[in-house]
CSV table of C-alpha atoms and ligand atoms in Angstrom, one decimal:
chain,number,residue,atom,x,y,z
G,15,MET,CA,-21.9,32.6,-23.4
G,16,GLN,CA,-24.2,35.3,-24.1
G,17,PRO,CA,-27.7,34.1,-24.6
G,18,MET,CA,-29.1,34.5,-28.1
G,19,ASN,CA,-31.1,37.6,-28.9
G,20,GLU,CA,-29.5,39.3,-25.8
G,21,ILE,CA,-28.9,43.2,-26.2
G,22,PRO,CA,-25.0,43.8,-26.5
G,23,PHE,CA,-23.3,44.7,-23.2
G,24,GLU,CA,-22.0,48.0,-24.4
G,25,THR,CA,-25.4,49.0,-25.6
G,26,THR,CA,-26.9,47.8,-22.1
G,27,LEU,CA,-24.0,49.8,-20.4
G,28,ALA,CA,-24.7,52.8,-22.4
G,29,GLU,CA,-28.4,52.8,-21.1
G,30,TYR,CA,-27.4,52.1,-17.5
G,31,VAL,CA,-24.8,55.1,-17.7
G,32,GLU,CA,-27.7,57.3,-19.2
G,33,GLU,CA,-30.0,56.6,-16.5
G,34,MET,CA,-27.3,57.7,-13.7
G,35,LEU,CA,-26.5,60.9,-15.7
G,36,ASP,CA,-30.4,61.6,-15.2
G,37,SER,CA,-30.2,61.1,-11.8
G,38,CYS,CA,-27.2,63.6,-11.2
G,39,THR,CA,-28.3,66.9,-10.0
G,40,ARG,CA,-24.8,68.5,-10.2
G,41,CYS,CA,-24.9,69.3,-6.6
G,42,GLY,CA,-21.2,68.7,-6.2
G,43,LYS,CA,-21.3,67.0,-3.0
G,44,CYS,CA,-19.4,64.0,-4.4
G,45,VAL,CA,-16.5,66.5,-5.4
G,46,GLU,CA,-16.2,68.2,-2.0
G,47,ALA,CA,-15.8,64.7,-0.3
G,48,CYS,CA,-13.1,63.4,-2.7
G,49,PRO,CA,-9.7,63.2,-1.2
G,50,SER,CA,-8.1,63.5,-4.7
G,51,VAL,CA,-9.4,66.9,-5.4
G,52,GLU,CA,-6.5,68.8,-3.3
G,53,PRO,CA,-3.6,66.7,-4.1
G,54,ALA,CA,-4.9,66.9,-8.0
G,55,GLY,CA,-4.6,70.8,-7.7
G,56,ILE,CA,-8.3,71.4,-8.8
G,57,SER,CA,-9.7,72.5,-5.4
G,58,ASP,CA,-9.9,76.2,-6.8
G,59,THR,CA,-12.7,75.0,-9.2
G,60,LYS,CA,-16.2,75.1,-8.1
G,61,SER,CA,-17.5,71.5,-7.2
G,62,GLU,CA,-20.5,72.0,-9.4
G,63,ASP,CA,-18.6,73.0,-12.4
G,64,ILE,CA,-16.3,69.8,-11.8
G,65,ILE,CA,-19.0,67.4,-11.9
G,66,GLY,CA,-20.9,69.1,-14.7
G,67,GLY,CA,-17.9,68.5,-16.7
G,68,ILE,CA,-17.7,64.9,-15.8
G,69,LEU,CA,-21.1,64.6,-17.1
G,70,GLU,CA,-19.9,66.0,-20.5
G,71,LEU,CA,-16.9,63.9,-20.5
G,72,VAL,CA,-19.1,60.8,-20.0
G,73,SER,CA,-21.4,61.8,-22.9
G,74,THR,CA,-19.1,63.3,-25.2
G,75,GLY,CA,-15.5,62.5,-24.3
G,76,ASN,CA,-14.6,66.2,-24.3
G,77,GLY,CA,-14.8,68.6,-21.1
G,78,PRO,CA,-13.3,71.0,-18.8
G,79,GLN,CA,-9.5,70.4,-18.1
G,80,ALA,CA,-10.2,70.3,-14.2
G,81,SER,CA,-12.8,67.5,-14.7
G,82,ARG,CA,-10.4,65.8,-16.9
G,83,LYS,CA,-7.7,65.9,-14.1
G,84,TRP,CA,-10.5,65.0,-11.6
G,85,ALA,CA,-11.1,61.7,-13.6
G,86,GLN,CA,-7.6,60.8,-14.0
G,87,SER,CA,-6.9,61.3,-10.4
G,88,CYS,CA,-9.4,59.2,-9.0
G,89,MET,CA,-8.1,56.9,-6.4
G,90,ARG,CA,-11.4,54.8,-6.0
G,91,SER,CA,-11.6,55.9,-2.4
G,92,GLY,CA,-15.2,55.7,-2.7
G,93,ALA,CA,-15.9,58.7,-0.4
G,94,CYS,CA,-18.0,60.3,-3.3
G,95,ILE,CA,-20.4,57.3,-3.1
G,96,LYS,CA,-21.3,57.9,0.5
G,97,ALA,CA,-21.7,61.6,-0.3
G,98,CYS,CA,-24.3,61.2,-3.0
G,99,ASN,CA,-27.9,61.6,-1.8
G,100,TYR,CA,-29.3,60.6,-5.0
G,101,GLY,CA,-28.6,57.0,-5.7
G,102,VAL,CA,-25.9,58.0,-8.3
G,103,ASN,CA,-22.4,56.2,-8.0
G,104,PRO,CA,-19.7,59.0,-8.9
G,105,ARG,CA,-16.9,56.6,-9.0
G,106,PHE,CA,-18.5,54.5,-11.6
G,107,LEU,CA,-19.1,57.8,-13.4
G,108,LEU,CA,-15.6,58.5,-13.4
G,109,SER,CA,-14.8,55.3,-14.8
G,110,MET,CA,-17.2,56.2,-17.4
G,111,ALA,CA,-15.7,59.8,-18.0
G,112,ARG,CA,-12.2,57.9,-18.5
G,113,LEU,CA,-13.9,55.5,-20.8
G,114,GLY,CA,-15.2,58.6,-22.6
G,115,ILE,CA,-11.7,60.1,-22.7
G,116,ALA,CA,-10.1,57.3,-24.1
G,117,LYS,CA,-12.6,56.9,-27.0
G,118,SER,CA,-12.3,60.5,-28.1
G,119,ASP,CA,-8.4,60.3,-27.7
G,120,ASN,CA,-7.9,57.1,-29.8
G,121,GLU,CA,-9.7,54.8,-32.5
G,122,LEU,CA,-11.0,51.6,-31.5
G,123,ALA,CA,-8.1,49.5,-33.0
G,124,GLU,CA,-5.7,51.5,-30.8
G,125,ARG,CA,-7.6,51.0,-27.9
G,126,ARG,CA,-7.9,47.2,-28.2
G,127,ARG,CA,-4.4,47.0,-29.0
G,128,GLN,CA,-3.7,48.6,-25.7
G,129,GLY,CA,-5.8,46.6,-23.8
G,130,ILE,CA,-4.3,43.7,-25.3
G,131,GLU,CA,-0.9,44.7,-24.3
G,132,LYS,CA,-1.8,45.7,-20.9
G,133,TYR,CA,-3.2,42.3,-20.5
G,134,ARG,CA,-0.3,40.6,-21.8
G,135,ASP,CA,2.2,42.3,-19.6
G,136,GLY,CA,0.0,42.0,-16.8
G,137,SER,CA,-0.2,38.2,-17.2
G,138,ARG,CA,3.4,37.8,-17.9
G,139,GLY,CA,4.3,39.5,-14.5
G,140,VAL,CA,1.6,37.1,-12.5
G,141,ASN,CA,2.8,34.2,-14.3
G,142,VAL,CA,6.3,34.6,-13.8
G,143,LEU,CA,6.1,35.8,-10.3
G,144,SER,CA,4.0,32.9,-9.3
G,145,HIS,CA,6.0,30.4,-11.0
G,146,LEU,CA,9.4,31.8,-9.3
G,147,GLN,CA,7.5,31.0,-5.9
G,148,LEU,CA,5.3,28.1,-6.0
G,149,ASP,CA,5.6,24.4,-6.9
G,150,THR,CA,3.2,22.8,-9.1
G,151,ASP,CA,0.8,21.7,-6.2
G,152,ALA,CA,0.6,25.0,-4.9
G,153,LEU,CA,-0.1,26.5,-8.3
G,154,GLU,CA,-2.8,23.8,-8.8
G,155,ARG,CA,-4.3,24.8,-5.3
G,156,LEU,CA,-4.6,28.3,-6.5
G,157,GLY,CA,-6.4,27.3,-9.6
G,158,GLN,CA,-3.3,27.7,-12.0
G,159,LYS,CA,-3.3,24.2,-13.6
G,160,SER,CA,-5.8,22.6,-15.5
G,161,ALA,CA,-6.8,20.0,-12.9
G,162,SER,CA,-8.3,22.5,-10.5
G,163,VAL,CA,-10.2,24.7,-13.1
G,164,SER,CA,-12.3,22.0,-14.1
G,165,THR,CA,-15.8,22.3,-12.8
G,166,PRO,CA,-16.2,19.7,-9.7
G,167,VAL,CA,-19.0,17.2,-9.9
G,168,GLU,CA,-20.8,18.9,-7.1
G,169,ALA,CA,-21.2,22.7,-6.9
G,170,PRO,CA,-19.1,24.2,-4.0
G,171,ASP,CA,-20.5,26.4,-1.5
G,172,PHE,CA,-18.7,29.4,-2.7
G,173,VAL,CA,-16.3,30.2,-5.4
G,174,PHE,CA,-13.1,32.0,-4.0
G,175,TYR,CA,-12.1,34.5,-6.9
G,176,THR,CA,-8.5,35.4,-6.4
G,177,GLY,CA,-8.3,37.9,-9.5
G,178,CYS,CA,-4.9,38.1,-10.9
G,179,ASN,CA,-2.4,39.9,-8.9
G,180,VAL,CA,-2.6,38.3,-5.5
G,181,LEU,CA,-0.8,35.4,-7.2
G,182,LYS,CA,2.4,37.7,-7.2
G,183,THR,CA,2.2,37.5,-3.4
G,184,PRO,CA,0.8,34.1,-3.1
G,185,HIS,CA,1.2,33.4,0.6
G,186,ILE,CA,-1.6,35.8,0.9
G,187,ALA,CA,-3.8,33.6,-1.2
G,188,LEU,CA,-2.9,30.4,0.4
G,189,LEU,CA,-3.5,31.7,4.0
G,190,ALA,CA,-6.9,32.7,2.9
G,191,LEU,CA,-7.6,29.1,1.6
G,192,ASP,CA,-6.0,27.8,4.7
G,193,ILE,CA,-8.3,29.6,6.8
G,194,MET,CA,-11.2,28.7,4.9
G,195,ASP,CA,-10.2,25.2,5.3
G,196,ALA,CA,-10.0,25.4,8.9
G,197,LEU,CA,-13.5,27.0,8.8
G,198,GLY,CA,-14.8,23.9,7.0
G,199,VAL,CA,-16.1,26.2,4.0
G,200,SER,CA,-16.4,24.4,0.7
G,201,TYR,CA,-15.1,26.4,-2.1
G,202,GLN,CA,-13.5,26.4,-5.8
G,203,VAL,CA,-10.6,28.7,-6.5
G,204,MET,CA,-10.8,30.4,-9.7
G,205,GLY,CA,-8.7,33.3,-10.9
G,206,GLY,CA,-5.5,34.3,-12.7
G,207,PRO,CA,-5.2,35.6,-16.2
G,208,SER,CA,-7.6,33.3,-17.6
G,209,HIS,CA,-10.2,34.6,-15.4
G,210,CYS,CA,-9.7,38.4,-16.1
G,211,CYS,CA,-12.4,40.7,-15.0
G,212,GLY,CA,-12.0,43.0,-17.9
G,213,ILE,CA,-10.4,46.1,-15.9
G,214,LEU,CA,-7.6,46.4,-18.2
G,215,GLN,CA,-9.8,46.3,-21.4
G,216,LEU,CA,-12.0,49.0,-19.6
G,217,LYS,CA,-9.1,51.4,-18.6
G,218,SER,CA,-7.8,51.1,-22.2
G,219,GLY,CA,-11.2,52.1,-23.5
G,220,ASP,CA,-12.5,49.0,-25.1
G,221,ALA,CA,-15.9,48.5,-23.2
G,222,GLU,CA,-16.9,45.9,-25.7
G,223,MET,CA,-14.0,43.4,-24.8
G,224,ALA,CA,-14.2,44.4,-21.1
G,225,GLY,CA,-17.6,43.2,-21.2
G,226,ARG,CA,-16.7,40.1,-23.2
G,227,MET,CA,-14.0,39.1,-20.7
G,228,GLY,CA,-15.7,40.2,-17.7
G,229,SER,CA,-19.1,38.1,-18.8
G,230,SER,CA,-17.1,35.1,-19.7
G,231,THR,CA,-15.5,35.0,-16.4
G,232,MET,CA,-18.7,35.8,-14.8
G,233,GLU,CA,-20.2,32.5,-16.3
G,234,LYS,CA,-17.5,30.5,-14.8
G,235,LEU,CA,-18.0,32.1,-11.6
G,236,SER,CA,-21.5,31.2,-11.5
G,237,HIS,CA,-21.8,27.7,-10.2
G,238,THR,CA,-22.0,27.6,-6.5
G,239,LYS,CA,-24.6,26.3,-4.0
G,240,SER,CA,-24.8,29.8,-2.1
G,241,GLY,CA,-24.9,32.0,-5.2
G,242,GLN,CA,-21.7,33.8,-3.4
G,243,VAL,CA,-18.5,34.7,-4.9
G,244,ILE,CA,-15.9,35.5,-2.2
G,245,SER,CA,-13.5,37.9,-3.9
G,246,TRP,CA,-9.9,38.6,-2.8
G,247,CYS,CA,-9.1,41.8,-5.0
G,248,PRO,CA,-10.7,44.8,-4.4
G,249,SER,CA,-10.3,45.9,-8.1
G,250,CYS,CA,-12.2,42.8,-9.4
G,251,TYR,CA,-14.7,43.5,-6.7
G,252,VAL,CA,-15.4,47.0,-7.9
G,253,GLN,CA,-15.3,45.9,-11.6
G,254,TYR,CA,-18.1,43.4,-11.1
G,255,THR,CA,-20.2,45.0,-8.6
G,256,GLU,CA,-20.2,48.3,-10.2
G,257,THR,CA,-19.8,47.6,-13.8
G,258,ILE,CA,-20.6,43.9,-14.9
G,259,LEU,CA,-23.1,42.8,-12.7
G,260,PRO,CA,-25.5,45.8,-12.9
G,261,THR,CA,-25.1,45.8,-16.6
G,262,VAL,CA,-25.8,42.1,-16.6
G,263,GLU,CA,-28.7,42.4,-14.5
G,264,ARG,CA,-30.5,45.0,-17.0
G,265,GLN,CA,-29.8,42.5,-19.6
G,266,ARG,CA,-31.1,39.5,-18.0
G,267,GLY,CA,-33.4,40.6,-15.3
G,268,SER,CA,-31.0,39.0,-12.5
G,269,ARG,CA,-27.7,38.2,-11.5
G,270,PRO,CA,-26.0,34.9,-11.5
G,271,PHE,CA,-24.2,35.7,-8.2
G,272,GLU,CA,-23.6,38.3,-5.3
G,273,MET,CA,-19.9,38.9,-4.4
G,274,SER,CA,-18.4,39.6,-1.0
G,275,PRO,CA,-14.8,40.6,-0.1
G,276,PHE,CA,-12.9,38.2,1.7
G,277,MET,CA,-12.3,40.5,4.7
G,278,ARG,CA,-16.2,40.9,4.9
G,279,PHE,CA,-16.7,37.3,4.6
G,280,LEU,CA,-14.2,36.6,7.7
G,281,GLY,CA,-15.7,39.3,9.6
G,282,ASP,CA,-19.1,37.8,9.3
G,283,ARG,CA,-17.7,34.6,10.7
G,284,LEU,CA,-16.0,35.7,13.7
G,285,ALA,CA,-17.8,33.5,16.0
G,286,GLN,CA,-16.9,30.5,14.0
G,287,LEU,CA,-13.1,32.0,13.7
G,288,LYS,CA,-12.8,32.7,17.6
G,289,PRO,CA,-12.3,29.1,18.6
G,290,HIS,CA,-9.5,28.6,16.1
G,291,LEU,CA,-7.6,31.5,17.3
G,292,GLN,CA,-5.6,29.3,20.0
G,293,HIS,CA,-2.3,31.1,19.8
G,294,ARG,CA,-1.7,34.4,21.5
G,295,VAL,CA,0.1,36.7,19.1
G,296,GLU,CA,1.9,39.2,21.2
G,297,MET,CA,2.0,42.3,18.9
G,298,ARG,CA,1.4,45.9,18.9
G,299,VAL,CA,0.2,46.6,15.3
G,300,ALA,CA,-1.2,49.5,13.2
G,301,LEU,CA,-3.4,48.8,10.4
G,302,HIS,CA,-2.7,50.2,6.8
G,303,LYS,CA,-6.1,51.2,5.6
G,304,HIS,CA,-7.9,51.6,2.2
G,305,PRO,CA,-11.5,52.5,2.5
G,306,GLY,CA,-12.5,51.8,-1.2
G,307,VAL,CA,-14.7,48.8,-0.4
G,308,ALA,CA,-17.3,49.4,2.4
G,309,GLY,CA,-16.9,47.6,5.6
G,310,VAL,CA,-13.5,46.1,4.9
G,311,VAL,CA,-11.2,48.3,7.1
G,312,GLU,CA,-13.9,47.8,9.8
G,313,ALA,CA,-14.0,44.0,9.4
G,314,ALA,CA,-10.1,43.9,9.4
G,315,ALA,CA,-9.9,46.1,12.7
G,316,GLU,CA,-12.4,43.7,14.5
G,317,ILE,CA,-10.7,40.6,13.1
G,318,LEU,CA,-7.5,41.9,14.3
G,319,THR,CA,-8.8,42.7,17.9
G,320,THR,CA,-10.2,39.4,18.1
G,321,VAL,CA,-6.8,37.7,17.8
G,322,PRO,CA,-5.6,37.1,21.5
G,323,GLY,CA,-2.5,39.2,22.4
G,324,ILE,CA,-2.8,41.6,19.5
G,325,GLU,CA,-3.0,45.4,20.5
G,326,LEU,CA,-4.1,47.6,17.7
G,327,VAL,CA,-2.9,51.3,17.6
G,328,ASP,CA,-4.4,53.8,15.3
G,329,LEU,CA,-1.8,56.0,13.4
G,330,ASN,CA,-4.3,58.7,12.7
G,331,GLN,CA,-3.0,58.6,9.0
G,332,PRO,CA,-5.1,59.4,5.9
G,333,ALA,CA,-6.9,56.5,4.6
G,334,VAL,CA,-7.7,56.9,0.7
G,335,GLY,CA,-7.9,54.9,-2.3
G,336,LEU,CA,-9.0,51.3,-3.2
G,337,GLN,CA,-5.8,49.7,-2.5
G,338,SER,CA,-2.2,51.0,-2.7
G,339,VAL,CA,-2.1,50.6,-6.4
G,340,ASP,CA,-4.7,52.9,-7.0
G,341,VAL,CA,-3.3,55.8,-5.1
G,342,GLY,CA,-0.7,55.6,-7.9
G,343,VAL,CA,-2.6,58.1,-10.1
G,344,LEU,CA,-1.3,60.6,-7.8
G,345,PRO,CA,2.5,59.6,-7.2
G,346,LYS,CA,4.0,62.3,-5.2
G,347,PHE,CA,0.9,62.2,-3.0
G,348,LYS,CA,1.5,58.5,-2.7
G,349,ARG,CA,5.0,58.7,-1.7
G,350,GLU,CA,4.1,61.4,0.8
G,351,LEU,CA,1.5,59.3,2.6
G,352,GLN,CA,3.8,56.0,2.6
G,353,LEU,CA,6.7,58.0,4.0
G,354,MET,CA,4.2,59.6,6.7
G,355,GLU,CA,2.8,56.4,7.7
G,356,LEU,CA,6.2,54.6,8.1
G,357,GLU,CA,7.3,57.5,10.4
G,358,ALA,CA,4.0,57.4,12.3
G,359,ALA,CA,4.4,53.4,12.8
G,360,ARG,CA,8.0,54.0,14.0
G,361,ASP,CA,6.9,56.7,16.3
G,362,ALA,CA,4.1,54.4,17.8
G,363,GLY,CA,6.8,51.8,18.5
G,364,VAL,CA,4.5,49.1,16.6
G,365,ASP,CA,5.9,45.6,16.2
G,366,ALA,CA,4.4,45.4,12.7
G,367,LEU,CA,2.3,47.4,10.1
G,368,VAL,CA,-0.3,45.2,8.8
G,369,ALA,CA,-1.8,45.6,5.3
G,370,VAL,CA,-5.0,43.9,3.9
G,371,TYR,CA,-4.3,44.0,-0.2
G,372,HIS,CA,-1.9,42.5,-2.1
G,373,SER,CA,-0.5,45.7,-3.7
G,374,ASP,CA,0.0,47.4,-0.4
G,375,HIS,CA,2.2,44.4,0.5
G,376,ARG,CA,4.1,44.7,-2.7
G,377,GLU,CA,4.8,48.2,-2.3
G,378,LEU,CA,5.5,48.3,1.4
G,379,CYS,CA,7.0,45.0,2.4
G,380,ALA,CA,10.7,45.8,1.2
G,381,HIS,CA,10.8,48.8,3.6
G,382,GLU,CA,10.9,46.4,6.5
G,383,ARG,CA,14.6,46.4,5.5
G,384,ASP,CA,15.0,49.7,6.9
G,385,TRP,CA,12.3,50.4,9.6
G,386,PRO,CA,12.2,48.7,13.2
G,387,PHE,CA,9.0,47.0,12.7
G,388,ARG,CA,7.7,44.2,10.4
G,389,ILE,CA,5.5,44.7,7.5
G,390,ILE,CA,3.1,41.8,7.0
G,391,ASN,CA,-0.4,41.0,5.9
G,392,ILE,CA,-3.4,40.5,8.0
G,393,LEU,CA,-3.8,36.8,7.1
G,394,GLU,CA,-0.4,36.2,8.5
G,395,VAL,CA,-1.6,37.3,12.1
G,396,VAL,CA,-4.9,35.5,11.9
G,397,GLY,CA,-2.7,32.4,10.6
G,398,GLU,CA,-0.4,32.6,13.3
G,399,SER,CA,-2.9,32.5,15.9
G,400,MET,CA,-4.6,29.6,14.2
G,401,GLY,CA,-1.3,27.6,14.0
G,402,LEU,CA,-1.1,28.4,10.1
G,403,HIS,CA,2.4,29.6,8.4
G,404,ARG,CA,2.9,30.4,4.9
G,405,HIS,CA,6.4,31.8,4.1
G,406,ASP,CA,6.3,35.4,2.4
G,407,ARG,CA,8.8,34.3,-0.5
G,408,TYR,CA,7.9,37.4,-2.2
G,409,LYS,CA,9.3,39.8,0.5
G,410,GLU,CA,12.3,37.7,1.1
G,411,LEU,CA,13.1,37.9,-2.7
G,412,LYS,CA,12.3,41.6,-2.9
G,413,ILE,CA,14.4,42.7,0.2
G,414,MET,CA,17.6,40.8,-1.8
G,415,GLN,CA,17.1,44.0,-4.0
G,416,ASP,CA,19.5,42.1,-6.8
G,417,ALA,CA,17.7,40.8,-9.8
G,418,ASP,CA,20.6,38.3,-10.5
G,419,GLN,CA,20.6,37.1,-6.8
G,420,ILE,CA,16.9,36.7,-7.0
G,421,VAL,CA,16.8,34.6,-10.3
G,422,ALA,CA,19.7,32.5,-9.0
G,423,ASP,CA,18.1,32.0,-5.7
G,424,CYS,CA,14.9,30.6,-7.9
G,425,SER,CA,16.9,28.6,-10.2
G,426,ASP,CA,15.1,25.2,-9.0
G,427,LEU,CA,11.6,26.5,-9.9
G,428,ILE,CA,13.1,28.3,-13.2
G,429,ALA,CA,14.0,24.9,-14.2
G,430,LYS,CA,11.2,22.8,-13.0
G,431,HIS,CA,8.7,25.3,-14.8
G,432,SER,CA,10.9,25.4,-17.8
G,433,LEU,CA,10.9,29.2,-17.5
G,434,ASP,CA,13.2,31.3,-19.5
G,435,PRO,CA,15.9,32.7,-17.3
G,436,SER,CA,16.2,36.0,-19.1
G,437,ASN,CA,12.5,36.6,-19.2
G,438,ALA,CA,12.4,35.7,-15.3
G,439,ARG,CA,15.1,38.2,-14.8
G,440,ASP,CA,13.2,40.9,-16.9
G,441,VAL,CA,10.1,40.6,-14.9
G,442,VAL,CA,12.1,40.4,-11.6
G,443,MET,CA,13.5,43.9,-12.7
G,444,LYS,CA,10.4,45.6,-13.9
G,445,VAL,CA,7.6,44.3,-11.8
G,446,LEU,CA,9.0,42.8,-8.4
G,447,LEU,CA,11.8,45.5,-7.8
G,448,GLY,CA,10.1,48.1,-10.2
G,449,ASP,CA,7.0,48.0,-7.8
G,450,GLN,CA,8.6,50.6,-5.4
G,451,PRO,CA,6.9,54.0,-5.3
G,452,LEU,CA,8.5,55.2,-2.4
G,453,PRO,CA,12.2,54.2,-2.6
G,454,LEU,CA,14.0,52.1,-0.2
G,455,ARG,CA,16.5,54.0,2.1
G,456,ALA,CA,19.6,53.2,0.3
G,457,GLY,CA,22.0,51.4,2.5
G,458,ALA,CA,20.2,51.7,5.7
G,459,LEU,CA,20.5,48.8,8.2
G,460,PRO,CA,17.6,47.5,10.2
G,461,GLU,CA,17.2,48.9,13.7
G,462,PRO,CA,17.0,46.6,16.6
G,463,ARG,CA,13.3,45.5,17.0
G,464,ALA,CA,11.7,46.9,20.3
G,465,ARG,CA,9.3,44.0,20.9
G,466,GLY,CA,7.5,40.8,19.2
G,467,VAL,CA,7.7,38.0,17.0
G,468,ALA,CA,11.0,37.4,14.9
G,469,PRO,CA,10.9,38.6,11.5
G,470,SER,CA,9.3,36.2,8.6
J,21,SF4,S1,-23.1,62.3,-8.3
J,21,SF4,FE1,-24.2,62.6,-6.6
J,21,SF4,S2,-23.3,63.9,-5.2
J,21,SF4,FE2,-22.3,64.0,-7.2
J,21,SF4,S3,-23.0,66.1,-8.3
J,21,SF4,FE3,-24.5,64.1,-8.9
J,21,SF4,S4,-26.1,64.0,-7.3
J,21,SF4,FE4,-24.5,65.5,-6.3
J,22,SF4,S1,-14.0,57.4,-6.0
J,22,SF4,FE1,-12.7,58.4,-4.5
J,22,SF4,S2,-11.0,59.5,-5.5
J,22,SF4,FE2,-12.6,58.8,-7.0
J,22,SF4,S3,-13.9,60.5,-7.3
J,22,SF4,FE3,-14.9,59.2,-5.6
J,22,SF4,S4,-14.0,60.2,-3.9
J,22,SF4,FE4,-12.8,60.7,-5.3
């Protein structure tokens, strides 16, 4: 709950933004470093002019076309943050520019309606796809049933914050928990639509509702011994560390917790992890990379090379975006990148293309059908070495490529969870099968696998 007499979130956010605008010198270095500029077709406009227009968009919601285009083509790669020598976070400024545009395009009632609709659609996809794959015990383990969202008697060391969308590929989240169990880490799981970070509301231009949702979830996440929340989702991580927590810190003078991405958390515990990596995993692998959260790619590479038997090869492909879904602001560019990476993985003769994030897995995994290598999550590699296995039901269903067959195959869980089969089919069509930016190669048969482990 917001303490009485506290300045409203939106007011404090506006002050925070104002301070950042004052610090920006309009040098344009952030624009020069940004991998979105070229594919967005604005590289002919001067960098200084593009950032100048962003400042106008943030303040008034109006600004030149090239700046609007930049704001809307931001893949949240974070290259701009590293490029700025003045302590400004241009990625955050771009999100505030998009907020300014949304506010000038629509009245609050319409923005709120859009935010609610996006939240409902998102929740529906997460709820149906997780229930099509998990029994009640597994849902409970992931914090999706009442028993496990109640506050434990003793505060855990950490909260593991899943966010929403990893629940669509639950084997990834369950492996994260299995690994933490093996390491003896005490944690409470929180996430799912009832623990929304507010990103959908912010994207719809409703900063007040985004602040309310993010702050209410923040209170729930605040009860740990270590003052640390481990986050799975990079989108939640950016929403908390770049918008919610800095604003709340201004409101209250302190932050209720710090957030760490799971990969960095695991990377920091390599010495503890090593004795658990008992089984050799004889695979030549390549890492699918997104650089948006600092240190995650590096931690993932270090973790992979610590697994006995793993040979990590570099495909020398562009690494952009916060996670795959964020590259969707430039759809043609994304398709080209994904195809180039699949071809490079084939040419390098890898046994597996290994991704970190859940949206990477959703978008890429069905290509396994058509290419001579597996497409897996990094935690499957770590898990295999630790003797931990979680079946990738998401990929199994998606490779069927037939909504009726998928629904029939899930009929037990549909009955058990009292799901409406026609609603389930609709979600399978739109959310499971529809999440395919680079189309599968129609009719292609899998080529023989060169080496390595049997497909999952
Ligand atoms: S955000 Fe930083 S890098 Fe970008 S123009 Fe302003 S001062 Fe320069
Ligand atoms: S976050 Fe990335 S894509 Fe967005 S503006 Fe910065 S460098 Fe460009």
